[in-house]
mmCIF file of C-alpha atoms in Angstrom:
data_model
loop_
_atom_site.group_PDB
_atom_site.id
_atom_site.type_symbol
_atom_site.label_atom_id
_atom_site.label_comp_id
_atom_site.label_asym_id
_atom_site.label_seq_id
_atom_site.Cartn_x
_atom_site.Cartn_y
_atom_site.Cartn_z
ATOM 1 C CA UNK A 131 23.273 34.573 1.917
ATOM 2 C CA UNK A 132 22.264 31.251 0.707
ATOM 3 C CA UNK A 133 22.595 28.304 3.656
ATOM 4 C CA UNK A 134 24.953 25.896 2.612
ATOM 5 C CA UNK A 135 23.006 23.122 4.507
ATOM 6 C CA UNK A 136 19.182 23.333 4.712
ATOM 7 C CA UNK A 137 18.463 20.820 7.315
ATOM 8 C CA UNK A 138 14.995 18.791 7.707
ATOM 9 C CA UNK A 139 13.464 17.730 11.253
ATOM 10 C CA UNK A 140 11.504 14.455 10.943
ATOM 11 C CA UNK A 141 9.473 13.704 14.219
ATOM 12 C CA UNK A 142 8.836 9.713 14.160
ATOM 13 C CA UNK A 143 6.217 7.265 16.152
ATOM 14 C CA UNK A 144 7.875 3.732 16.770
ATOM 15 C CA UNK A 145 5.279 0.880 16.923
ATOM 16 C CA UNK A 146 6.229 -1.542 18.941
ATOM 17 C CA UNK A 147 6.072 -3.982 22.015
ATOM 18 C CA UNK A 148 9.413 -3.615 23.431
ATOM 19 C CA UNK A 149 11.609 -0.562 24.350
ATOM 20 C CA UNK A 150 14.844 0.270 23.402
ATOM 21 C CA UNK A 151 17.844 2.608 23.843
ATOM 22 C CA UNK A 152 19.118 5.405 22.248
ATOM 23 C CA UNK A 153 21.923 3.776 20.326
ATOM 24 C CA UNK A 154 19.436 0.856 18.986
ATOM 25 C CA UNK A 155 17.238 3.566 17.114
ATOM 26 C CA UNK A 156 20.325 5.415 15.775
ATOM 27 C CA UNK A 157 21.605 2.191 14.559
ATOM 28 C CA UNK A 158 19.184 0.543 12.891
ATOM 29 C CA UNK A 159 17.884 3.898 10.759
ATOM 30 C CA UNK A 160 21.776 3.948 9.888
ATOM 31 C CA UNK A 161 21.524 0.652 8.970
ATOM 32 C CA UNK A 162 18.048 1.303 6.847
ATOM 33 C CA UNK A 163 19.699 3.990 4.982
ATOM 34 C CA UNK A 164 23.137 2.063 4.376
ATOM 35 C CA UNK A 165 20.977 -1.063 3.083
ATOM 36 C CA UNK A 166 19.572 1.107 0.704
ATOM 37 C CA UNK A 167 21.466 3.084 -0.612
ATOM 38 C CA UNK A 168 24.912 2.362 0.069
ATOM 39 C CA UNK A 169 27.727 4.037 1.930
ATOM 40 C CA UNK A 170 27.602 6.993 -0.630
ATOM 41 C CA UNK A 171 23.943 7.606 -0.296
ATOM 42 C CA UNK A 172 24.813 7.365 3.515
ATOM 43 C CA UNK A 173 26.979 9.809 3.034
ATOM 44 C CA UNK A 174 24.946 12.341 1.930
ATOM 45 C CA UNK A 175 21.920 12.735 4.229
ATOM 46 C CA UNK A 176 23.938 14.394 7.309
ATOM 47 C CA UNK A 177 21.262 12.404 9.350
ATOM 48 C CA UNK A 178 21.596 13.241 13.024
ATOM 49 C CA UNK A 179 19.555 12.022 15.897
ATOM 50 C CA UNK A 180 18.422 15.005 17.483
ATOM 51 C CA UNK A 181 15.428 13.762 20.099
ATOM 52 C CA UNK A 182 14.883 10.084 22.044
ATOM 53 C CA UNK A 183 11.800 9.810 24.084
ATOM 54 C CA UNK A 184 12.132 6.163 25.271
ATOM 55 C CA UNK A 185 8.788 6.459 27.112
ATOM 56 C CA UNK A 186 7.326 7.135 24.297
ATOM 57 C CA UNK A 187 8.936 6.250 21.794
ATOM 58 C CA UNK A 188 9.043 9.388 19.914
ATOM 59 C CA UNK A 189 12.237 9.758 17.858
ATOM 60 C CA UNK A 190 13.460 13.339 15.858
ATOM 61 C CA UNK A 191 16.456 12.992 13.607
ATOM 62 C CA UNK A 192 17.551 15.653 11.170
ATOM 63 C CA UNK A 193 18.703 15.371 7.771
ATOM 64 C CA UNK A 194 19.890 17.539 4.630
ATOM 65 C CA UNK A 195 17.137 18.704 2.480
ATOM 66 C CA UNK A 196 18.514 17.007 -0.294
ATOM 67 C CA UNK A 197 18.408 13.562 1.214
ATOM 68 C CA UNK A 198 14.807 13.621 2.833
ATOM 69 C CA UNK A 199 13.392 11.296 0.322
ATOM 70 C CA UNK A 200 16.824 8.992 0.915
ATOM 71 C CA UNK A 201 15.807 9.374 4.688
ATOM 72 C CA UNK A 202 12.353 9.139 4.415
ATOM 73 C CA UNK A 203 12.542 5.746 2.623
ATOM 74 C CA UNK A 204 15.180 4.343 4.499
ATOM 75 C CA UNK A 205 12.665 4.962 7.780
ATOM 76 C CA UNK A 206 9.916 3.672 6.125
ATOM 77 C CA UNK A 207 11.513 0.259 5.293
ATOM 78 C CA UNK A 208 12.235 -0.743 9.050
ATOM 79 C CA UNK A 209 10.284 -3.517 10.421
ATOM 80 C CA UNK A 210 12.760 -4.661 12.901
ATOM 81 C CA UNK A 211 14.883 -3.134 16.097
ATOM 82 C CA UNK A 212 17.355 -6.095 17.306
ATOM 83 C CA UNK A 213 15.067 -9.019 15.587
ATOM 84 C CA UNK A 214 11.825 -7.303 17.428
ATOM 85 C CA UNK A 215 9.458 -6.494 15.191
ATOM 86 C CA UNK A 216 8.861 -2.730 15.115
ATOM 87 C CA UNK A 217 7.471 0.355 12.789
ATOM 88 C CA UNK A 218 8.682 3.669 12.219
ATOM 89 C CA UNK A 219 5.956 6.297 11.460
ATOM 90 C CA UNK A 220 7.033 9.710 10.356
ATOM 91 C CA UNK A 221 4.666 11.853 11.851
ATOM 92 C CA UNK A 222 6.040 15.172 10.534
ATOM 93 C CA UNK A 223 8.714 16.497 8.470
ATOM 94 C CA UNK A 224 9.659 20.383 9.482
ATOM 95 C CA UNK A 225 12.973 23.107 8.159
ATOM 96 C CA UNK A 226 13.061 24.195 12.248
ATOM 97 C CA UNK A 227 12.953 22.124 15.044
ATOM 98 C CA UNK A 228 10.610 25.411 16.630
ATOM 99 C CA UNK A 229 8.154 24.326 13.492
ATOM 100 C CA UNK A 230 8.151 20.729 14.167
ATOM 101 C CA UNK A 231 7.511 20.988 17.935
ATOM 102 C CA UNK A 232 4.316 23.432 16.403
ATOM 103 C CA UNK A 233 3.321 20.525 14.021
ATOM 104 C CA UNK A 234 3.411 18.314 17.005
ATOM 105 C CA UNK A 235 1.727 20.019 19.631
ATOM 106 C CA UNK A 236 -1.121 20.528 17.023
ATOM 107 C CA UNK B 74 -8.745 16.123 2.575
ATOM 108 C CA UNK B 75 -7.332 13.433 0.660
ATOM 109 C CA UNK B 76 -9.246 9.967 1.402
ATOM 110 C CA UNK B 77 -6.046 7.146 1.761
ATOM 111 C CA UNK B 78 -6.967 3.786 0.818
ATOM 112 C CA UNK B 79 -5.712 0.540 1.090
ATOM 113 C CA UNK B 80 -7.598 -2.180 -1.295
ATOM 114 C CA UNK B 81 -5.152 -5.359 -0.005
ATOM 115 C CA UNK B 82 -5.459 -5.344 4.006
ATOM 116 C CA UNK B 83 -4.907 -9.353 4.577
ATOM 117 C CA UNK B 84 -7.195 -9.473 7.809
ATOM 118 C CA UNK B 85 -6.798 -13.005 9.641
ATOM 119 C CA UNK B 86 -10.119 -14.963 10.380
ATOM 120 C CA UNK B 87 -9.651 -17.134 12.895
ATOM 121 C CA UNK B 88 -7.678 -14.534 14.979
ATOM 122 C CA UNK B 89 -10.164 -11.992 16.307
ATOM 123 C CA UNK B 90 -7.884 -9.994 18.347
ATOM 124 C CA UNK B 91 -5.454 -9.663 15.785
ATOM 125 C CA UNK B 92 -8.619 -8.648 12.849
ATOM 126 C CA UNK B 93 -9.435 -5.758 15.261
ATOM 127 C CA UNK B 94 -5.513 -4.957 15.725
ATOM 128 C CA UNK B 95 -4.947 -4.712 11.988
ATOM 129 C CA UNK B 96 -7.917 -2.850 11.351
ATOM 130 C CA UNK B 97 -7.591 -0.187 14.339
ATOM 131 C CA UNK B 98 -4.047 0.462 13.353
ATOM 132 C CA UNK B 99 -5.415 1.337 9.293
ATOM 133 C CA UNK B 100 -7.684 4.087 10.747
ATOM 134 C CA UNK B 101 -5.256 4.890 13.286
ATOM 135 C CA UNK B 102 -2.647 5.336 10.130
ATOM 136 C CA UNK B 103 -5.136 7.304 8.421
ATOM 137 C CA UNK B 104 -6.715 5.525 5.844
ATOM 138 C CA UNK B 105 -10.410 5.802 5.483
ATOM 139 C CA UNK B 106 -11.724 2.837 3.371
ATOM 140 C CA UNK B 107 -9.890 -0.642 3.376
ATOM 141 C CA UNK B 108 -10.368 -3.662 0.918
ATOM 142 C CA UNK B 109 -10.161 -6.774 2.732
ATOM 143 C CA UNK B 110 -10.137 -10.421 0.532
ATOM 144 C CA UNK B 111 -12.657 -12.975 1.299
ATOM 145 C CA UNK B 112 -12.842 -16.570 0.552
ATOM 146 C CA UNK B 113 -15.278 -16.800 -2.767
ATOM 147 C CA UNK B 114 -17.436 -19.141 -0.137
ATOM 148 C CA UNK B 115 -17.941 -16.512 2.792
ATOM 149 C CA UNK B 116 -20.765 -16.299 5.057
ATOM 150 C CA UNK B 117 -22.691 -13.296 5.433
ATOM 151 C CA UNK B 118 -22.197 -13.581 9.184
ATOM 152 C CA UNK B 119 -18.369 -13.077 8.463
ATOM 153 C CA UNK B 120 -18.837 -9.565 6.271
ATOM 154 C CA UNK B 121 -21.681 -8.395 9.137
ATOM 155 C CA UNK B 122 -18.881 -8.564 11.955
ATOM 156 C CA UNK B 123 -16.302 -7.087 9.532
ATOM 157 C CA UNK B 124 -18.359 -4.282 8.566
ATOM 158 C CA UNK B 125 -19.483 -3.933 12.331
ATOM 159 C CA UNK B 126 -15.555 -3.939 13.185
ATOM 160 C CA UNK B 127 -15.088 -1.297 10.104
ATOM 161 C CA UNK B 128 -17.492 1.250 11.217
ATOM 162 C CA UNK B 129 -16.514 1.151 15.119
ATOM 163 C CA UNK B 130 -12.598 1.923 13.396
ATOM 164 C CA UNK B 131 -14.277 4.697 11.515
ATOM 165 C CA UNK B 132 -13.272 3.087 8.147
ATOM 166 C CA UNK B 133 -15.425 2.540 5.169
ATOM 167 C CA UNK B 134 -14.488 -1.197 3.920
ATOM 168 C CA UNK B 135 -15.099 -2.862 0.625
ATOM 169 C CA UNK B 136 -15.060 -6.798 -0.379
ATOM 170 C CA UNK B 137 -12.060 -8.135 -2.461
ATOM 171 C CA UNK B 138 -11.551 -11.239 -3.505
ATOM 172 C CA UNK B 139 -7.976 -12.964 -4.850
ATOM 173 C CA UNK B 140 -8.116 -15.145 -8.003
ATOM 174 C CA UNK B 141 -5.262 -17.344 -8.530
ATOM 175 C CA UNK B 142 -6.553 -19.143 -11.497
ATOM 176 C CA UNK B 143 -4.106 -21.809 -13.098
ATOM 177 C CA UNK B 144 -5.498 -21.288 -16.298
ATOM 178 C CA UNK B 145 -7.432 -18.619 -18.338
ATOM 179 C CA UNK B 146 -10.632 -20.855 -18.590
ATOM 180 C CA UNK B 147 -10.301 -21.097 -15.195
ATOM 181 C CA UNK B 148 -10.239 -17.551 -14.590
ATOM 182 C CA UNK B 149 -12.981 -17.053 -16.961
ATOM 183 C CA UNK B 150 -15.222 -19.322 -14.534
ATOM 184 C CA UNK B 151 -14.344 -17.691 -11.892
ATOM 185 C CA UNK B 152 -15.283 -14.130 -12.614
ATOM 186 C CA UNK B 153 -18.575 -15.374 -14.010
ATOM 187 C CA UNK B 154 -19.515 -17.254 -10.597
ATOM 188 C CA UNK B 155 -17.410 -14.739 -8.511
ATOM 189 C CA UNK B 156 -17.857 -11.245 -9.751
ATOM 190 C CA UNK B 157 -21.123 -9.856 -8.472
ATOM 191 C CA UNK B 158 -20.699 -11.076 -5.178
ATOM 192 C CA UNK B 159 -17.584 -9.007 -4.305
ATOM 193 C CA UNK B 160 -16.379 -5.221 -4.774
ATOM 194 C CA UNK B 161 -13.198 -5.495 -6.148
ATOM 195 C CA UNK B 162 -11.659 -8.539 -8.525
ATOM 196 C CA UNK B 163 -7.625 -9.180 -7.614
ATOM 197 C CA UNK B 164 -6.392 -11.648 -10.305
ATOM 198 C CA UNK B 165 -2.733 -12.751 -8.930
ATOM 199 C CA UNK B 166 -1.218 -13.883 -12.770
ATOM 200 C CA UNK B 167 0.633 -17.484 -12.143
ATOM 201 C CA UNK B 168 1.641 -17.536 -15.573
ATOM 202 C CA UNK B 169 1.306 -15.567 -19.241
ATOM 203 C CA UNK B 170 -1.854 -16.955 -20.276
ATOM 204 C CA UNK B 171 -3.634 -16.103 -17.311
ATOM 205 C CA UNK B 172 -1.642 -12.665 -17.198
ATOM 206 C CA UNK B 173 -2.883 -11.670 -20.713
ATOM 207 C CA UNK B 174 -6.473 -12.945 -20.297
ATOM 208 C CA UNK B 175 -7.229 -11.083 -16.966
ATOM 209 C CA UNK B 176 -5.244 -8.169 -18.532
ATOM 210 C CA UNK B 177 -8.373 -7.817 -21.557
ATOM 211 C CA UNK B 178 -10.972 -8.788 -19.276
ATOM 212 C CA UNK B 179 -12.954 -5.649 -18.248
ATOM 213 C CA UNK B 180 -14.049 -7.758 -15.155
ATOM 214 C CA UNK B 181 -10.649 -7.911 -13.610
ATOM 215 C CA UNK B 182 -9.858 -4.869 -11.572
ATOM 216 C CA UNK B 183 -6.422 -5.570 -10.375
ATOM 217 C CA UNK B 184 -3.466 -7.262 -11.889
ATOM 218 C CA UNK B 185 -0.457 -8.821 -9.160
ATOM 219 C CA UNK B 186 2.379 -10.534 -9.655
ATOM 220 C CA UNK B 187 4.447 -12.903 -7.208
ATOM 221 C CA UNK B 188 6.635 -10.648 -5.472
ATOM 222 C CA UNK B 189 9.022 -13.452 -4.667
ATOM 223 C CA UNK B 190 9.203 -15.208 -8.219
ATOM 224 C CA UNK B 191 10.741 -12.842 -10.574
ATOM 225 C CA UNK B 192 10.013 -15.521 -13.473
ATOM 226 C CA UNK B 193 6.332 -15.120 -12.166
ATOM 227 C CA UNK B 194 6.266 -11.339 -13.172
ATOM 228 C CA UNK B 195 5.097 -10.954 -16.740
ATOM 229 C CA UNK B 196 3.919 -6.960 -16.550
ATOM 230 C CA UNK B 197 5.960 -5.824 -19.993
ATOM 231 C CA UNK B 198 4.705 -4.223 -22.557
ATOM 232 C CA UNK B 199 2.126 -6.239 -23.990
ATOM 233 C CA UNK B 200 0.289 -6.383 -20.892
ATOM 234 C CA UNK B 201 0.104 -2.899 -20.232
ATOM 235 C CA UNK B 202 -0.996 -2.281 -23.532
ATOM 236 C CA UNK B 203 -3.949 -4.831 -22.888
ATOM 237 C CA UNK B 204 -4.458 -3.264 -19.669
ATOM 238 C CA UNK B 205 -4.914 0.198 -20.722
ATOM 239 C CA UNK B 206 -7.520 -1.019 -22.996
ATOM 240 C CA UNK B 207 -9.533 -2.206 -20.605
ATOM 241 C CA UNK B 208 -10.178 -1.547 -16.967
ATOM 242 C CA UNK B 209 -7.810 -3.557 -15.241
ATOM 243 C CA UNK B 210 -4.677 -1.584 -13.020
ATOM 244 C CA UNK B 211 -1.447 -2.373 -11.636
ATOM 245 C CA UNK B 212 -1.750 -3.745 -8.635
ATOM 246 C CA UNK B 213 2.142 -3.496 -6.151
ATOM 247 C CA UNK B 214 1.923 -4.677 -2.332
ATOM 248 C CA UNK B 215 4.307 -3.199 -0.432
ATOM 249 C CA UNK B 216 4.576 -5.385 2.499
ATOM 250 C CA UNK B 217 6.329 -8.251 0.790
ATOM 251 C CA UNK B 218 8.919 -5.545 -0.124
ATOM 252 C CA UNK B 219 9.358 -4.845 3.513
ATOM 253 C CA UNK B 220 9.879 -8.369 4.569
ATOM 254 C CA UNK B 221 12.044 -9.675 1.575
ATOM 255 C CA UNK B 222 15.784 -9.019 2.318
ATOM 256 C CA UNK B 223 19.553 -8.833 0.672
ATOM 257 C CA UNK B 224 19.435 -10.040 -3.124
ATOM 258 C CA UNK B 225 15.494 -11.156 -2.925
ATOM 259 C CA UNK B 226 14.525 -7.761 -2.218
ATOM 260 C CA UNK B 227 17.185 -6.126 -4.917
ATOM 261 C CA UNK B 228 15.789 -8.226 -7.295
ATOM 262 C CA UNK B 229 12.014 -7.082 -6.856
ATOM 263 C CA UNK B 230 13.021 -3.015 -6.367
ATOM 264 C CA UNK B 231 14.547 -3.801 -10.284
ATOM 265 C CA UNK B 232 11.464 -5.253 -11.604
ATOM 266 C CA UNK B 233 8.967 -3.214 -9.895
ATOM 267 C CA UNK B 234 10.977 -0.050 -11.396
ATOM 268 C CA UNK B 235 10.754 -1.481 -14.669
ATOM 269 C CA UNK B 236 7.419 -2.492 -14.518
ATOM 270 C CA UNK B 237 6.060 1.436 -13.299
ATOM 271 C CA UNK B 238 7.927 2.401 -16.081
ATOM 272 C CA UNK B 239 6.130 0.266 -18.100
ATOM 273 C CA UNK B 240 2.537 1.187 -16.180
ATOM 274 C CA UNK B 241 3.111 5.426 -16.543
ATOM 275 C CA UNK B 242 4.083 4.505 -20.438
ATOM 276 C CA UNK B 243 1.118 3.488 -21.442
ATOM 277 C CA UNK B 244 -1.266 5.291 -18.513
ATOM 278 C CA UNK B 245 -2.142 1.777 -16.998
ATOM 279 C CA UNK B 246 -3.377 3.126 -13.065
ATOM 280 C CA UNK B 247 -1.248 1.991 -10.302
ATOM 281 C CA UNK B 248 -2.529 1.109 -7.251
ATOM 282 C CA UNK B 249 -0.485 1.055 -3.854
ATOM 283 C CA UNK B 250 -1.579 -1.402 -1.500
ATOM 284 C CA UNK B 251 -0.074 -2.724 1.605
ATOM 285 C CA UNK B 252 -1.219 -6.410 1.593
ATOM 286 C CA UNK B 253 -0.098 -6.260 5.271
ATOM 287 C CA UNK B 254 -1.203 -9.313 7.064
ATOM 288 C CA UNK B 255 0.327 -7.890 10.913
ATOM 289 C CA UNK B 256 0.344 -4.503 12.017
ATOM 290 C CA UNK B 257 4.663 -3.917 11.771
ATOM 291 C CA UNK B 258 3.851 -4.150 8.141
ATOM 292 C CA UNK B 259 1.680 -1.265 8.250
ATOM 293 C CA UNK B 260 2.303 2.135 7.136
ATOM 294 C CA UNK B 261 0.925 5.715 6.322
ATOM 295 C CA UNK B 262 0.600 6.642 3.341
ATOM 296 C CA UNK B 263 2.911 9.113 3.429
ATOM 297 C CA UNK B 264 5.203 6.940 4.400
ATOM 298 C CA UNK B 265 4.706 4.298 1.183
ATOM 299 C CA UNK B 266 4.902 7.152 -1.016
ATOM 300 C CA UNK B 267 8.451 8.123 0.434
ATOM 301 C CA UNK B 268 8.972 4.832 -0.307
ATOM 302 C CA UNK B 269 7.701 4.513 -3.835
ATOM 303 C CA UNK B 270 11.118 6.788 -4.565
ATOM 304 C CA UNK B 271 13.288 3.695 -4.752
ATOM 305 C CA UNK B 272 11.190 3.088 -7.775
ATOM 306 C CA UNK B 273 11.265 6.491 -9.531
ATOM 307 C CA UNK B 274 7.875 7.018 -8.964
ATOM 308 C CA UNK B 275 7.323 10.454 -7.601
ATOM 309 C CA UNK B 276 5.356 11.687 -4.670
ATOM 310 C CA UNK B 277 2.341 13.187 -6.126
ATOM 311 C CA UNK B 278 2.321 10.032 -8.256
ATOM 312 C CA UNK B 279 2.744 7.886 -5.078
ATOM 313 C CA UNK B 280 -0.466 9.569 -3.459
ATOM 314 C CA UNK B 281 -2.450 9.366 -6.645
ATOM 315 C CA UNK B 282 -1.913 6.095 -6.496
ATOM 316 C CA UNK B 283 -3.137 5.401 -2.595
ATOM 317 C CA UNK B 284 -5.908 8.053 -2.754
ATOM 318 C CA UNK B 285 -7.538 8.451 -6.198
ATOM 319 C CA UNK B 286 -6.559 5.481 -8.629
ATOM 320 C CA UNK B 287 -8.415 2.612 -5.598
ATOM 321 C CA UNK B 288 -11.331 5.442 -5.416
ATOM 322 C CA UNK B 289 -11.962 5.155 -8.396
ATOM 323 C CA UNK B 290 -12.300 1.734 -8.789
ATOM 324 C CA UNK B 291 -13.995 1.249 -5.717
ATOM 325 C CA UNK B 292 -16.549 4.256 -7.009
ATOM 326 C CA UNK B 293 -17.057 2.332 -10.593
ATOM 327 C CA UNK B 294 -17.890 -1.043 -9.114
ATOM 328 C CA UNK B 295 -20.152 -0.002 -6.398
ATOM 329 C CA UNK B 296 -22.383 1.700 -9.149
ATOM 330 C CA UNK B 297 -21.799 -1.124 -11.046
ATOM 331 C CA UNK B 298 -23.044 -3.725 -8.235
ATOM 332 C CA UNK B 299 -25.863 -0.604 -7.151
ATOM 333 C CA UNK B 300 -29.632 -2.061 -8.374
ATOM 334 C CA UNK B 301 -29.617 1.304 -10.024
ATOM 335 C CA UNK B 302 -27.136 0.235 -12.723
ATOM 336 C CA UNK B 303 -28.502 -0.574 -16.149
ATOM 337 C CA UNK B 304 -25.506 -0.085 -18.396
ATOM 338 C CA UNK B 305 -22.287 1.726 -18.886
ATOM 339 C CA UNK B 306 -23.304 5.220 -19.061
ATOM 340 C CA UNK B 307 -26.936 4.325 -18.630
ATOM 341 C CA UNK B 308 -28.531 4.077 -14.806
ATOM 342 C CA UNK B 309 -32.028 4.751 -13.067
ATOM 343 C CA UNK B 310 -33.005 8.173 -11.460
ATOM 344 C CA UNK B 311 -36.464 7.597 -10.379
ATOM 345 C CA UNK B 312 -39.304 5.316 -11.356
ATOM 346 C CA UNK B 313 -42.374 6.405 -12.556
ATOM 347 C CA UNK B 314 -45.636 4.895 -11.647
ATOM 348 C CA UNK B 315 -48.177 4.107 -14.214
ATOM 349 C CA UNK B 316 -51.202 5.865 -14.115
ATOM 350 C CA UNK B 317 -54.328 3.516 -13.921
#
């Protein structure tokens, strides 16, 4: 049977100075992809966050398949969490979060 | 493994700290050779300590230098005074004139546009077509992109899509560069081709253009600049002693 919903893992770096919380992350990569591409494109990447290591600063979010690029972009484009400048480096992209932690550890 | 580069890393001068930040961070990102502009008056002291900085980083790192010539005499004076001296020849096109003239000129080896004056853009057709006749390519900076915001920022994803379109039509190279000038402008290069999507250029595309299109260029000049280079096509192997 054919998964309605083939999800994407993205593990992500943040480069910056300062630390945040959990909700700061999730809100300004939901405010990335809404900037972008609107409340329909929003709509359509299922993005989750999955992972916050606040120590450091290791993010995972998952997203549909379909959207990664949406996603992917969206990340990309953040140079700011609360008027701090900060970057978002995806570091890798995996279909299972058992993959990803693989990808990492290697 | 593919070699990332970026031709348009704006390294301060005056800041040291921040020169070895910036330049840490690229090899850290995984790019292997970055372009850096110089002043056309730099002192040999300045490219030592760059290249010093360069190899510690484990990056190779080519000259660049950024004309902004008012006029197309102008730019015609400066790439005779100005070309053999550096690796790679940015012409930043102020207006049409200059635009066209650096477009023909097989000296010129990148073409960029203001990213924040649309009327300053003038990559259409007839440029490309002048571009793909000679060696020049299409030079896009993707750090202004990052910092513009709301309409500014609309504005430039519209005529940078156009202006690819333009580019792929008539096979004028693109060239990705990040003309970051602090490190939260910085990306991989993955990450810059994810974000080459919100101008229909495709991924493989998008890595051509951060890997293989600036290789190239770097590859053809450095030949070019080698004391081995005669002519196009023509270069010396080994010299032969007379015999007495």
């Amino acid at each position: 049977m054919i998964r309605q919903l083939r999800p994407r893992y993205l593990a992500i770096q943040i480069s910056s100075d300062a630390s945040f919380e959990e909700e700061d992350v999730k809100e300004v990569v939901w405010d990335a992809v809404l900037q972008l591409f609107g409340e329909y494109g929003a709509s359509k990447t299922g993005l989750f966050l999955i992972d916050y290591d606040k120590k450091k600063k290791q993010v995972v979010f998952r997203c549909s398949h379909n959207a990664l690029s949406i996603v992917h972009a969206s990340i990309a484009s953040i140079t700011k969490i609360r008027s701090k400048p900060a970057a978002f480096h995806v570091s890798k992209i995996s279909g299972t979060l058992k993959a990803l932690g693989k990808k990492r550890a290697a | 493994m593919t070699k990332f580069i970026d031709l348009h890393l704006c390294v301060p001068f005056k800041d040291v700290e921040q020169q070895r930040k910036l330049i840490f961070n690229a090899s850290e990102l995984g790019y292997s050779l970055v372009g850096i502009p110089l002043p056309p008056n730099v002192s040999s002291d300045v490219v030592e300590n760059l290249h010093k900085l360069c190899n510690e980083a484990g990056l190779n790192f080519v000259t660049r230098i950024d004309l902004a010539p008012r006029t197309p005499r102008e730019l015609l004076e400066d790439l005779r005074r100005l070309r053999r001296k550096f690796e790679i020849v940015s012409v930043l096109c102020g207006s049409k004139p200059v635009a066209r003239q650096a477009a023909k000129d097989r000296r010129v080896d990148l073409l960029s546009f203001s990213a924040t004056k649309p009327r300053y853009r003038f990559f259409d057709r007839a440029e490309a077509e002048l571009a793909s006749k000679s060696l020049a390519s299409f030079e896009i900076d993707l750090a202004p992109f990052l910092s513009l915001e709301s309409f500014s920022r609309t504005r430039l994803i519209t005529s940078l899509r156009k202006e690819l379109n333009i580019a792929r039509s008539f096979q004028v190279p693109i060239v990705i560069s990040s003309g970051a000038t602090k490190e939260f402008l910085l990306r991989k290069p993955h990450d810059y081709a994810a974000l080459m999507f919100l101008f229909d250029l495709d991924s493989p595309l998008a890595l051509n253009a951060l890997s293989k299109a600036p290789l190239a260029i770097v590859n053809r000049n450095r030949q070019k600049l080698s004391s081995e280079f005669v002519a196009p096509g023509l270069r010396v192997v080994r010299m032969v002693k007379d015999d007495p």
